[in-house]
C-alpha positions as semicolon CSV with decimal commas, in nm:
position;residue;x (nm);y (nm);z (nm)
1;M;-0,334;-0,408;1,365
2;I;-0,277;-0,620;1,057
3;A;-0,048;-0,867;1,230
4;K;-0,311;-0,931;1,497
5;A;-0,583;-0,969;1,237
6;L;-0,388;-1,237;1,050
7;R;-0,304;-1,415;1,374
8;L;-0,674;-1,426;1,451
9;F;-0,735;-1,566;1,103
10;C;-0,513;-1,865;1,180
11;L;-0,687;-1,916;1,514
12;L;-1,032;-1,918;1,355
13;T;-0,949;-2,139;1,059
14;C;-0,780;-2,400;1,274
15;F;-1,099;-2,440;1,479
16;A;-1,285;-2,555;1,169
17;L;-1,051;-2,849;1,106
18;S;-1,207;-3,132;1,299
19;A;-1,288;-3,494;1,229
20;F;-1,623;-3,528;1,063
21;A;-1,884;-3,793;1,134
22;Q;-1,904;-4,115;0,935
23;P;-2,245;-4,131;0,767
24;A;-2,346;-4,383;0,502
25;P;-2,071;-4,454;0,242
26;S;-2,068;-4,227;-0,065
27;A;-1,831;-4,034;-0,291
28;E;-1,840;-3,757;-0,032
29;T;-1,802;-3,966;0,283
30;G;-1,611;-4,280;0,183
31;N;-1,679;-4,605;0,362
32;G;-1,619;-4,787;0,687
33;E;-1,276;-4,835;0,837
34;D;-1,092;-4,647;0,562
35;T;-1,295;-4,333;0,640
36;V;-1,205;-4,366;1,008
37;L;-0,839;-4,398;0,908
38;V;-0,853;-4,076;0,701
39;N;-1,014;-3,888;0,990
40;S;-0,758;-4,022;1,236
41;L;-0,464;-3,922;1,017
42;L;-0,609;-3,572;0,969
43;Q;-0,651;-3,531;1,345
44;Q;-0,289;-3,641;1,403
45;S;-0,168;-3,387;1,144
46;K;-0,378;-3,113;1,303
47;D;-0,244;-3,193;1,654
48;L;0,115;-3,145;1,532
49;G;0,024;-2,791;1,414
50;S;0,319;-2,554;1,399
51;D;0,535;-2,769;1,631
52;D;0,635;-3,015;1,356
53;P;0,480;-2,899;1,027
54;K;0,693;-3,132;0,809
55;Q;0,564;-3,439;0,993
56;G;0,213;-3,292;0,979
57;I;0,241;-3,261;0,599
58;S;0,364;-3,621;0,568
59;I;0,068;-3,755;0,771
60;A;-0,183;-3,541;0,578
61;I;-0,043;-3,672;0,247
62;K;-0,108;-4,029;0,370
63;A;-0,466;-3,927;0,450
64;R;-0,502;-3,778;0,100
65;D;-0,371;-4,096;-0,068
66;V;-0,611;-4,319;0,127
67;A;-0,901;-4,083;0,048
68;R;-0,813;-4,093;-0,323
69;R;-0,795;-4,474;-0,323
70;I;-1,145;-4,510;-0,176
71;K;-1,276;-4,207;-0,379
72;F;-1,354;-4,022;-0,055
73;L;-1,387;-3,665;-0,192
74;K;-1,449;-3,481;0,134
75;G;-1,150;-3,657;0,288
76;Q;-0,939;-3,545;-0,009
77;A;-1,054;-3,185;0,034
78;Y;-0,969;-3,176;0,406
79;S;-0,634;-3,344;0,334
80;H;-0,541;-3,069;0,089
81;K;-0,648;-2,813;0,347
82;Q;-0,431;-2,969;0,619
83;I;-0,130;-3,008;0,387
84;G;-0,171;-2,637;0,309
85;F;-0,158;-2,553;0,679
86;G;0,171;-2,742;0,708
87;Y;0,322;-2,538;0,425
88;Y;0,180;-2,221;0,584
89;Y;0,363;-2,293;0,910
90;L;0,683;-2,346;0,706
91;G;0,631;-2,009;0,532
92;N;0,593;-2,170;0,188
93;Y;0,293;-1,969;0,068
94;V;0,306;-2,081;-0,294
95;E;0,261;-2,447;-0,196
96;T;0,001;-2,341;0,062
97;L;-0,216;-2,177;-0,204
98;N;-0,157;-2,469;-0,440
99;E;-0,302;-2,714;-0,185
100;W;-0,587;-2,486;-0,079
101;H;-0,694;-2,422;-0,439
102;Q;-0,708;-2,799;-0,498
103;G;-0,912;-2,845;-0,179
104;L;-1,139;-2,556;-0,282
105;A;-1,212;-2,722;-0,619
106;I;-1,319;-3,045;-0,446
107;F;-1,538;-2,863;-0,191
108;E;-1,708;-2,683;-0,481
109;E;-1,754;-3,013;-0,666
110;I;-1,936;-3,175;-0,369
111;K;-2,121;-2,847;-0,293
112;D;-1,983;-2,818;0,062
113;D;-2,048;-2,443;0,111
114;I;-1,890;-2,426;0,458
115;G;-1,569;-2,588;0,331
116;V;-1,565;-2,350;0,033
117;A;-1,618;-2,042;0,254
118;N;-1,342;-2,158;0,492
119;L;-1,079;-2,200;0,219
120;L;-1,181;-1,880;0,039
121;N;-1,107;-1,686;0,359
122;N;-0,778;-1,872;0,415
123;I;-0,669;-1,790;0,059
124;A;-0,773;-1,425;0,108
125;A;-0,549;-1,394;0,413
126;I;-0,247;-1,533;0,227
127;Y;-0,292;-1,288;-0,062
128;T;-0,331;-1,003;0,189
129;E;-0,019;-1,107;0,379
130;Q;0,172;-1,100;0,048
131;G;0,054;-0,743;-0,025
132;N;-0,207;-0,829;-0,290
133;D;-0,497;-0,655;-0,114
134;E;-0,715;-0,644;-0,424
135;K;-0,712;-1,022;-0,468
136;G;-0,735;-1,076;-0,092
137;L;-1,049;-0,860;-0,075
138;E;-1,202;-1,048;-0,369
139;Y;-1,165;-1,386;-0,194
140;A;-1,268;-1,252;0,148
141;L;-1,591;-1,101;0,013
142;R;-1,672;-1,427;-0,169
143;S;-1,619;-1,610;0,161
144;L;-1,842;-1,364;0,346
145;T;-2,124;-1,397;0,092
146;L;-2,118;-1,777;0,110
147;S;-2,081;-1,780;0,490
148;E;-2,386;-1,558;0,532
149;K;-2,578;-1,792;0,300
150;T;-2,494;-2,093;0,520
151;G;-2,544;-1,901;0,848
152;D;-2,219;-2,041;0,990
153;K;-2,122;-1,784;1,257
154;L;-1,758;-1,890;1,279
155;R;-1,710;-1,854;0,904
156;I;-1,895;-1,518;0,897
157;L;-1,680;-1,389;1,186
158;S;-1,360;-1,500;1,015
159;A;-1,453;-1,336;0,683
160;L;-1,566;-1,010;0,849
161;N;-1,235;-0,988;1,036
162;T;-1,031;-1,045;0,718
163;V;-1,225;-0,783;0,519
164;G;-1,196;-0,534;0,807
165;S;-0,819;-0,595;0,830
166;I;-0,774;-0,519;0,460
167;Y;-0,975;-0,196;0,477
168;Y;-0,781;-0,085;0,789
169;K;-0,460;-0,049;0,587
170;K;-0,567;0,288;0,439
171;P;-0,709;0,582;0,639
172;A;-0,952;0,651;0,355
173;T;-1,126;0,317;0,422
174;W;-1,116;0,319;0,804
175;D;-1,492;0,369;0,820
176;K;-1,543;0,058;0,606
177;A;-1,306;-0,136;0,832
178;L;-1,506;-0,025;1,135
179;G;-1,829;-0,139;0,974
180;Y;-1,703;-0,493;0,920
181;L;-1,528;-0,526;1,258
182;L;-1,834;-0,397;1,446
183;R;-2,045;-0,661;1,268
184;A;-1,800;-0,928;1,391
185;L;-1,831;-0,840;1,762
186;P;-2,177;-0,990;1,835
187;L;-2,071;-1,309;1,653
188;C;-1,770;-1,341;1,886
189;E;-2,010;-1,319;2,180
190;A;-2,253;-1,565;2,023
191;I;-1,986;-1,838;1,986
192;G;-1,822;-1,746;2,319
193;N;-1,478;-1,671;2,174
194;K;-1,330;-1,424;2,424
195;E;-0,988;-1,400;2,259
196;A;-1,140;-1,309;1,921
197;L;-1,370;-1,059;2,096
198;G;-1,073;-0,901;2,274
199;I;-0,851;-0,871;1,967
200;I;-1,126;-0,728;1,745
201;S;-1,217;-0,479;2,023
202;E;-0,850;-0,367;2,032
203;N;-0,853;-0,319;1,655
204;I;-1,169;-0,108;1,672
205;G;-1,027;0,101;1,958
206;D;-0,710;0,158;1,756
207;I;-0,909;0,290;1,457
208;Y;-1,109;0,530;1,675
209;F;-0,787;0,658;1,837
210;Y;-0,618;0,737;1,506
211;K;-0,934;0,894;1,367
212;T;-0,886;1,166;1,632
213;D;-0,574;1,278;1,445
214;K;-0,767;1,356;1,128
215;N;-0,917;1,691;1,245
216;D;-1,252;1,517;1,276
217;K;-1,524;1,729;1,433
218;N;-1,619;1,418;1,633
219;N;-1,276;1,387;1,798
220;K;-1,412;1,377;2,155
221;D;-1,663;1,112;2,060
222;N;-1,391;0,908;1,886
223;E;-1,167;0,929;2,194
224;A;-1,450;0,808;2,417
225;K;-1,520;0,516;2,183
226;A;-1,149;0,426;2,173
227;V;-1,146;0,409;2,555
228;T;-1,463;0,195;2,559
229;Y;-1,326;-0,063;2,315
230;F;-0,978;-0,077;2,470
231;K;-1,140;-0,148;2,810
232;R;-1,367;-0,408;2,651
233;A;-1,059;-0,579;2,506
234;I;-0,897;-0,590;2,852
235;E;-1,211;-0,745;3,003
236;N;-1,197;-1,033;2,753
237;L;-0,820;-1,083;2,726
238;G;-0,736;-1,058;3,097
239;N;-0,359;-1,053;3,139
240;A;-0,282;-1,229;2,809
241;P;0,005;-1,080;2,604
242;N;-0,238;-0,910;2,365
243;S;-0,395;-0,711;2,649
244;A;-0,076;-0,500;2,663
245;F;-0,182;-0,351;2,329
246;A;-0,510;-0,233;2,483
247;Y;-0,341;-0,091;2,797
248;N;-0,096;0,102;2,578
249;G;-0,390;0,220;2,369
250;L;-0,556;0,363;2,680
251;G;-0,227;0,529;2,772
252;K;-0,211;0,701;2,430
253;V;-0,569;0,826;2,459
254;Y;-0,526;0,971;2,809
255;L;-0,195;1,133;2,712
256;K;-0,370;1,299;2,417
257;Q;-0,637;1,426;2,659
258;G;-0,370;1,563;2,894
259;D;-0,443;1,317;3,177
260;I;-0,077;1,240;3,256
261;K;-0,147;1,032;3,566
262;Q;-0,388;0,795;3,389
263;A;-0,163;0,771;3,083
264;L;0,136;0,670;3,297
265;T;-0,073;0,418;3,495
266;Y;-0,190;0,233;3,184
267;H;0,150;0,229;3,013
268;E;0,310;0,093;3,333
269;K;0,039;-0,176;3,354
270;A;0,114;-0,274;2,993
271;L;0,485;-0,291;3,078
272;D;0,419;-0,509;3,384
273;I;0,214;-0,762;3,182
274;S;0,466;-0,764;2,898
275;E;0,764;-0,823;3,130
276;K;0,590;-1,106;3,316
277;L;0,514;-1,283;2,987
278;N;0,846;-1,177;2,828
279;S;0,659;-1,027;2,531
280;K;0,947;-0,816;2,404
281;I;0,764;-0,629;2,129
282;N;0,503;-0,517;2,383
283;I;0,783;-0,428;2,629
284;I;0,930;-0,196;2,364
285;R;0,599;-0,022;2,296
286;S;0,517;0,011;2,666
287;L;0,857;0,172;2,739
288;N;0,806;0,405;2,444
289;G;0,465;0,505;2,578
290;I;0,610;0,584;2,921
291;A;0,890;0,788;2,762
292;L;0,637;0,995;2,567
293;V;0,452;1,073;2,891
294;Y;0,773;1,211;3,046
295;V;0,850;1,408;2,727
296;N;0,506;1,564;2,760
297;Q;0,600;1,668;3,116
298;D;0,936;1,807;2,992
299;D;1,113;1,553;3,216
300;L;1,367;1,475;2,945
301;A;1,607;1,285;3,172
302;A;1,337;1,034;3,271
303;A;1,221;1,008;2,910
304;M;1,573;0,925;2,788
305;K;1,605;0,650;3,050
306;Y;1,297;0,470;2,912
307;Y;1,392;0,540;2,552
308;L;1,732;0,376;2,606
309;K;1,570;0,067;2,761
310;A;1,329;0,043;2,467
311;I;1,611;0,084;2,215
312;A;1,820;-0,188;2,383
313;T;1,531;-0,437;2,363
314;A;1,441;-0,336;2,006
315;E;1,802;-0,380;1,894
316;E;1,810;-0,720;2,064
317;I;1,513;-0,854;1,863
318;K;1,587;-0,641;1,554
319;A;1,247;-0,466;1,564
320;S;1,341;-0,223;1,287
321;P;1,013;-0,026;1,249
322;D;1,002;0,041;1,626
323;L;1,373;0,129;1,627
324;K;1,317;0,385;1,352
325;A;1,056;0,570;1,560
326;L;1,269;0,546;1,877
327;Y;1,579;0,686;1,705
328;Q;1,381;0,980;1,572
329;E;1,222;1,054;1,911
330;M;1,563;1,034;2,083
331;A;1,707;1,282;1,833
332;I;1,426;1,525;1,918
333;V;1,474;1,481;2,295
334;Y;1,850;1,540;2,275
335;S;1,789;1,843;2,055
336;K;1,547;1,988;2,313
337;N;1,814;1,921;2,576
338;Q;2,065;2,112;2,355
339;D;2,283;1,800;2,331
340;Y;2,333;1,839;1,957
341;K;2,609;1,580;1,931
342;N;2,379;1,299;2,048
343;A;2,089;1,450;1,856
344;F;2,296;1,421;1,538
345;K;2,396;1,064;1,632
346;Y;2,037;0,944;1,665
347;Q;1,922;1,141;1,361
348;T;2,193;0,960;1,163
349;L;2,080;0,623;1,304
350;Y;1,721;0,710;1,209
351;T;1,819;0,809;0,854
352;D;2,032;0,496;0,800
353;L;1,757;0,267;0,931
354;K;1,494;0,447;0,722
355;D;1,704;0,381;0,410
356;T;1,747;0,016;0,513
357;L;1,372;-0,027;0,566
358;Y;1,311;0,128;0,226
359;N;1,543;-0,132;0,069
360;I;1,370;-0,408;0,264
361;E;1,032;-0,287;0,139
362;T;1,169;-0,287;-0,217
363;D;1,287;-0,646;-0,169
364;K;0,941;-0,738;-0,041
365;K;0,780;-0,588;-0,350
366;L;1,014;-0,790;-0,570
367;G;0,932;-1,096;-0,359
368;R;0,562;-1,035;-0,417
369;L;0,624;-1,022;-0,793
370;Q;0,805;-1,356;-0,768
371;F;0,520;-1,489;-0,551
372;D;0,261;-1,392;-0,816
373;F;0,476;-1,547;-1,088
374;D;0,513;-1,874;-0,893
375;I;0,138;-1,885;-0,826
376;Q;0,061;-1,844;-1,196
377;K;0,317;-2,111;-1,275
378;K;0,157;-2,354;-1,027
379;E;-0,191;-2,283;-1,165
380;G;-0,061;-2,357;-1,514
381;E;0,090;-2,684;-1,396
382;I;-0,237;-2,784;-1,229
383;N;-0,428;-2,712;-1,552
384;L;-0,185;-2,919;-1,753
385;L;-0,202;-3,205;-1,504
386;T;-0,582;-3,195;-1,526
387;K;-0,569;-3,213;-1,906
388;D;-0,309;-3,490;-1,891
389;K;-0,534;-3,687;-1,657
390;A;-0,824;-3,652;-1,903
391;L;-0,606;-3,781;-2,187
392;N;-0,499;-4,081;-1,979
393;E;-0,861;-4,167;-1,902
394;L;-0,943;-4,139;-2,273
395;Q;-0,655;-4,372;-2,351
396;I;-0,784;-4,632;-2,105
397;R;-1,136;-4,619;-2,252
398;K;-1,003;-4,665;-2,604
399;Q;-0,784;-4,954;-2,496
400;R;-1,087;-5,127;-2,346
401;L;-1,287;-5,078;-2,667
402;V;-1,034;-5,170;-2,930
403;K;-0,800;-5,395;-2,723
404;N;-0,463;-5,415;-2,891
405;A;-0,579;-5,330;-3,244
406;F;-0,509;-4,957;-3,215
407;A;-0,234;-4,970;-2,948
408;G;0,036;-4,847;-3,184
409;G;-0,177;-4,563;-3,320
410;L;-0,281;-4,455;-2,972
411;A;0,081;-4,450;-2,856
412;L;0,164;-4,223;-3,149
413;V;-0,124;-3,991;-3,065
414;L;-0,010;-3,975;-2,701
415;L;0,347;-3,898;-2,806
416;I;0,228;-3,610;-3,025
417;A;0,006;-3,484;-2,743
418;V;0,297;-3,487;-2,495
419;I;0,517;-3,293;-2,741
420;L;0,240;-3,040;-2,803
421;F;0,180;-2,993;-2,430
422;K;0,551;-2,948;-2,365
423;N;0,570;-2,686;-2,639
424;Y;0,252;-2,523;-2,512
425;R;0,382;-2,507;-2,156
426;A;0,716;-2,360;-2,266
427;K;0,539;-2,097;-2,479
428;V;0,298;-2,003;-2,198
429;K;0,584;-1,968;-1,951
430;T;0,792;-1,759;-2,192
431;N;0,497;-1,538;-2,290
432;R;0,410;-1,468;-1,926
433;I;0,766;-1,361;-1,850
434;L;0,784;-1,144;-2,163
435;D;0,442;-0,986;-2,098
436;K;0,538;-0,899;-1,739
437;Q;0,872;-0,750;-1,846
438;K;0,703;-0,555;-2,128
439;A;0,443;-0,412;-1,888
440;Q;0,712;-0,310;-1,638
441;I;0,915;-0,133;-1,910
442;E;0,608;0,047;-2,047
443;D;0,503;0,165;-1,700
444;L;0,854;0,295;-1,631
445;L;0,875;0,484;-1,962
446;L;0,528;0,637;-1,923
447;N;0,626;0,763;-1,577
448;I;0,922;0,962;-1,713
449;L;0,831;1,038;-2,077
450;P;0,523;1,156;-2,271
451;S;0,327;0,860;-2,410
452;E;0,399;0,947;-2,777
453;V;0,773;0,971;-2,709
454;A;0,771;0,650;-2,504
455;K;0,598;0,460;-2,787
456;E;0,849;0,591;-3,043
457;L;1,137;0,491;-2,816
458;Q;0,994;0,138;-2,782
459;V;0,930;0,092;-3,155
460;K;1,242;0,257;-3,301
461;G;1,486;0,236;-3,010
462;Q;1,531;0,613;-3,020
463;A;1,321;0,929;-3,011
464;T;1,374;1,181;-3,292
465;P;1,407;1,547;-3,178
466;R;1,128;1,765;-3,321
467;N;1,074;2,133;-3,396
468;Y;0,752;2,288;-3,268
469;E;0,647;2,627;-3,403
470;T;0,418;2,723;-3,117
471;V;0,477;2,598;-2,761
472;S;0,371;2,760;-2,432
473;V;0,642;2,746;-2,163
474;M;0,587;2,827;-1,795
475;F;0,844;2,875;-1,516
476;T;0,771;2,915;-1,144
477;D;1,009;3,019;-0,869
478;F;0,967;3,092;-0,497
479;K;1,074;3,435;-0,373
480;N;1,347;3,426;-0,102
481;F;1,364;3,046;-0,118
482;T;1,721;3,043;0,018
483;S;1,600;3,232;0,325
484;H;1,319;2,983;0,378
485;A;1,560;2,690;0,335
486;D;1,795;2,825;0,602
487;K;1,510;2,833;0,857
488;L;1,382;2,478;0,803
489;S;1,522;2,132;0,867
490;P;1,608;1,936;0,549
491;Q;1,316;1,700;0,608
492;K;1,062;1,983;0,660
493;L;1,197;2,176;0,361
494;V;1,152;1,876;0,130
495;E;0,803;1,812;0,272
496;E;0,693;2,170;0,203
497;L;0,840;2,174;-0,148
498;N;0,694;1,832;-0,225
499;S;0,351;1,950;-0,109
500;C;0,362;2,241;-0,356
501;F;0,491;2,036;-0,651
502;I;0,229;1,764;-0,601
503;A;-0,039;2,035;-0,622
504;F;0,125;2,182;-0,935
505;D;0,135;1,833;-1,095
506;E;-0,238;1,788;-1,038
507;I;-0,327;2,133;-1,169
508;I;-0,126;2,111;-1,495
509;G;-0,263;1,762;-1,551
510;K;-0,615;1,912;-1,561
511;Y;-0,508;2,142;-1,844
512;N;-0,330;1,884;-2,062
513;L;0,017;2,033;-1,997
514;E;0,344;1,838;-1,991
515;K;0,572;1,860;-1,687
516;I;0,931;1,906;-1,808
517;K;1,138;1,912;-1,487
518;T;1,206;2,072;-1,150
519;I;1,534;2,243;-1,066
520;G;1,565;2,317;-0,694
521;D;1,260;2,529;-0,612
522;S;1,186;2,603;-0,980
523;Y;0,909;2,417;-1,168
524;M;0,888;2,402;-1,548
525;C;0,604;2,281;-1,775
526;A;0,487;2,332;-2,132
527;G;0,174;2,316;-2,347
528;G;0,140;2,200;-2,708
529;I;0,400;1,922;-2,686
530;P;0,440;1,651;-2,788
531;T;0,083;1,679;-2,927
532;P;-0,007;2,024;-3,073
533;D;-0,298;2,193;-2,896
534;D;-0,486;2,501;-3,021
535;K;-0,591;2,585;-2,665
536;Q;-0,244;2,554;-2,512
537;A;-0,202;2,927;-2,438
538;Y;-0,540;2,951;-2,262
539;N;-0,468;2,629;-2,073
540;I;-0,127;2,735;-1,944
541;V;-0,257;3,076;-1,829
542;N;-0,554;2,910;-1,654
543;A;-0,318;2,663;-1,487
544;S;-0,088;2,949;-1,375
545;L;-0,377;3,142;-1,220
546;E;-0,500;2,831;-1,042
547;I;-0,148;2,765;-0,908
548;Q;-0,130;3,123;-0,773
549;D;-0,471;3,079;-0,608
550;W;-0,351;2,753;-0,452
551;I;-0,042;2,931;-0,320
552;L;-0,262;3,211;-0,181
553;L;-0,482;2,970;0,012
554;N;-0,182;2,766;0,124
555;N;-0,017;3,081;0,260
556;K;-0,335;3,167;0,447
557;R;-0,318;2,828;0,617
558;R;0,053;2,876;0,692
559;N;-0,006;3,221;0,842
560;E;-0,280;3,081;1,068
561;E;-0,019;2,832;1,193
562;G;0,232;3,111;1,256
563;L;0,448;3,024;0,952
564;E;0,592;3,253;0,685
565;S;0,433;3,281;0,342
566;W;0,594;3,116;0,039
567;D;0,536;3,366;-0,243
568;L;0,554;3,246;-0,605
569;R;0,653;3,418;-0,930
570;I;0,526;3,275;-1,259
571;G;0,640;3,363;-1,612
572;I;0,501;3,247;-1,949
573;H;0,620;3,284;-2,309
574;V;0,491;3,129;-2,633
575;G;0,721;3,051;-2,925
576;P;0,916;2,783;-3,115
577;V;1,117;2,513;-2,936
578;V;1,312;2,195;-3,007
579;A;1,198;1,896;-2,795
580;G;1,349;1,554;-2,751
581;V;1,501;1,289;-2,525
582;V;1,848;1,344;-2,384
583;G;2,077;1,101;-2,212
584;K;2,152;0,734;-2,257
585;K;2,143;0,580;-1,910
586;K;1,867;0,791;-1,755
587;Y;1,616;0,921;-2,008
588;A;1,492;1,280;-1,975
589;Y;1,249;1,468;-2,201
590;D;1,354;1,831;-2,240
591;I;1,302;2,144;-2,455
592;W;1,549;2,403;-2,585
593;G;1,550;2,740;-2,760
594;S;1,513;3,110;-2,696
595;T;1,149;3,054;-2,599
596;V;1,267;2,871;-2,287
597;N;1,510;3,150;-2,198
598;I;1,245;3,421;-2,247
599;A;0,993;3,228;-2,033
600;S;1,259;3,217;-1,760
601;R;1,313;3,592;-1,795
602;M;0,935;3,647;-1,766
603;E;0,944;3,462;-1,434
604;S;1,254;3,635;-1,294
605;N;1,111;3,978;-1,387
606;G;0,765;3,898;-1,251
607;A;0,620;3,971;-0,910
608;P;0,505;3,743;-0,627
609;G;0,144;3,639;-0,663
610;Q;0,129;3,751;-1,029
611;V;0,140;3,575;-1,368
612;N;0,380;3,765;-1,595
613;I;0,337;3,693;-1,969
614;S;0,517;3,805;-2,284
615;S;0,359;4,002;-2,569
616;S;0,335;3,689;-2,788
617;T;0,136;3,519;-2,513
618;Y;-0,078;3,831;-2,464
619;E;-0,178;3,836;-2,833
620;L;-0,308;3,477;-2,800
621;V;-0,506;3,519;-2,477
622;K;-0,617;3,884;-2,470
623;D;-0,970;3,793;-2,580
624;K;-1,011;3,567;-2,275
625;F;-0,821;3,747;-1,998
626;H;-0,784;4,108;-1,881
627;C;-0,414;4,201;-1,882
628;S;-0,222;4,512;-1,774
629;H;0,090;4,633;-1,955
630;R;0,390;4,672;-1,724
631;G;0,679;4,773;-1,948
632;K;0,951;4,606;-2,151
633;I;1,258;4,393;-2,093
634;H;1,550;4,341;-2,326
635;A;1,623;3,985;-2,441
636;K;1,953;3,891;-2,604
637;N;1,923;3,825;-2,981
638;V;1,552;3,916;-2,961
639;G;1,525;4,278;-2,857
640;D;1,272;4,452;-2,636
641;I;0,974;4,243;-2,524
642;D;0,654;4,380;-2,373
643;M;0,536;4,223;-2,046
644;Y;0,182;4,194;-1,907
645;F;0,027;4,091;-1,578
646;V;-0,275;3,863;-1,624
647;E;-0,590;3,979;-1,445
648;R;-0,939;3,835;-1,433
649;D;-1,293;3,924;-1,338
650;A;-1,388;3,627;-1,118
651;P;-1,160;3,451;-0,865
652;F;-1,102;3,077;-0,870
653;P;-1,351;2,891;-0,637
654;M;-1,183;2,885;-0,297
655;E;-1,383;2,578;-0,186
656;S;-1,217;2,379;-0,463
657;L;-0,875;2,508;-0,357
658;A;-0,938;2,415;0,006
659;E;-1,020;2,060;-0,097
660;N;-0,710;2,052;-0,319
661;I;-0,486;2,154;-0,027
662;R;-0,649;1,903;0,208
663;L;-0,595;1,618;-0,036
664;N;-0,240;1,732;-0,098
665;E;-0,162;1,742;0,277
666;D;-0,287;1,384;0,306
667;K;-0,055;1,277;0,025
668;T;0,242;1,453;0,181
669;A;0,168;1,302;0,522
670;S;0,171;0,953;0,370
671;L;0,535;1,008;0,264
672;N;0,654;1,050;0,625
């Protein structure tokens, strides 16, 4: 979806680069033959396009120099734009943005709103392609506002498509993406751009198809709309390579509806188009679609034949994301066929590739950080060049006024100015690097340590262990976890456990509790550290009850799906602890003392679905909660300790829990 949207962006922005008419000479339009020369050079650069971008840049630079000599501002702006396109084709995005920002400044100076809107949208697409969606959306919306003001349909269409592409990236904003893309459709028809109409229709159909997987009550309606827009895309794209996307989309919809014959027909049509045009990425996805149809029919032999063809092509062009999905699907097919040796082989390939893609994504994130740093550096250089230009003009004016009388003094002033600017630039560069590193370190520390401890570690270089007289400690543990683990695949086991711990994190956060650590299926948190809290005992009991209610509702959902319940024991004790940071290479905030051991005993001697508290905890919360005495346990070096089950009059609102589980399932799904 995103790749097609950005390809459409290039298509639309290139259309706007055309030679402009030669009206009467002015600062905006230049004069006579020189203006014609600038236009001619720009057209030559445009014609070279992506075939020879270096030569295109060279010709556009000549156009810029001529435009500067004759003070032809519009010619300068279009020259910067065309130079930027050359760098874009070369993949040098920093230089691209540098040129487009310079062109944007000139368009704004001469109040050319169409030129401004065009470059704002171009800049938005570059930021989006680099992963900076926030900045991309800012520029795209500015472009849309200005385009609507001018009434330029091409510019409005381009901006709507860019905004829609950004919102498509997250399921939570799919409806917003639809709104913008649907607004773009009539504009495509108005300007007669069939390719843009076809691609945007595909994008809309794709959103409606995936909305059917969100348990939407309008699933049937969404499926029908997906079919409508995929067919509309085919009508406008004909047998172009992009139409294969729409045919495969129809195949996915009909397979979901159980219409095997139609699904196979459309996937085979997509494959036929892709093979004729040698569009290998579409060949891969068409073969995968056909294989899924045969899997649905339990014809595993036929499915494996198409999977193997798809894998061979994907390995040939190194299409890693597609390979990852194919390896996983092959592992499942072999497992169904009871060929566990090959199932293990493809599961291993899937795992290795998944790790590789994770490393690649990490490299991309680091690349984006470098990209942002380079952009800031370029902007700083442009600002300094602008100031230097102003100083030079001032020098010329003074020389004209005072002739040679103050030449020596002026030279001295200029020398001091150059030294100051060099020092200023060095300080700005150093400060930016230090600020970025400082922010990264602070974010990392705050993610693993309490804020007070992190600040102390930054200021003093170490965190002093502290005694706390009253701290509430909670342990949780799943009953028969080993039995559950034996029945689940490693991936499913981690998903289920992660789902629970994400919910626990959110609940304890509401009650100002500090997560200490997880050990296997055990979860540990505490209240009253590192900042003392008079309400810590109430908070930790409330959090425990809410966790048990979450588990109850989660088990209800699991039982409806035919899955076993995961029952939870919770134990709480209040008493003194020692807290501090342990380790040198990997920091960890931890607590020690008999209070921790007793809290663990409370949990191990509790019961599933209950919150088991010690007598010290009971004395602190008995005025707020109904509790039932359940006997004593013996603790080493402490003696006998009374235990109580916490009860209450009113249950936790189940509607709130249902929403909590739904949100948590969305988070867990995003990890897959």
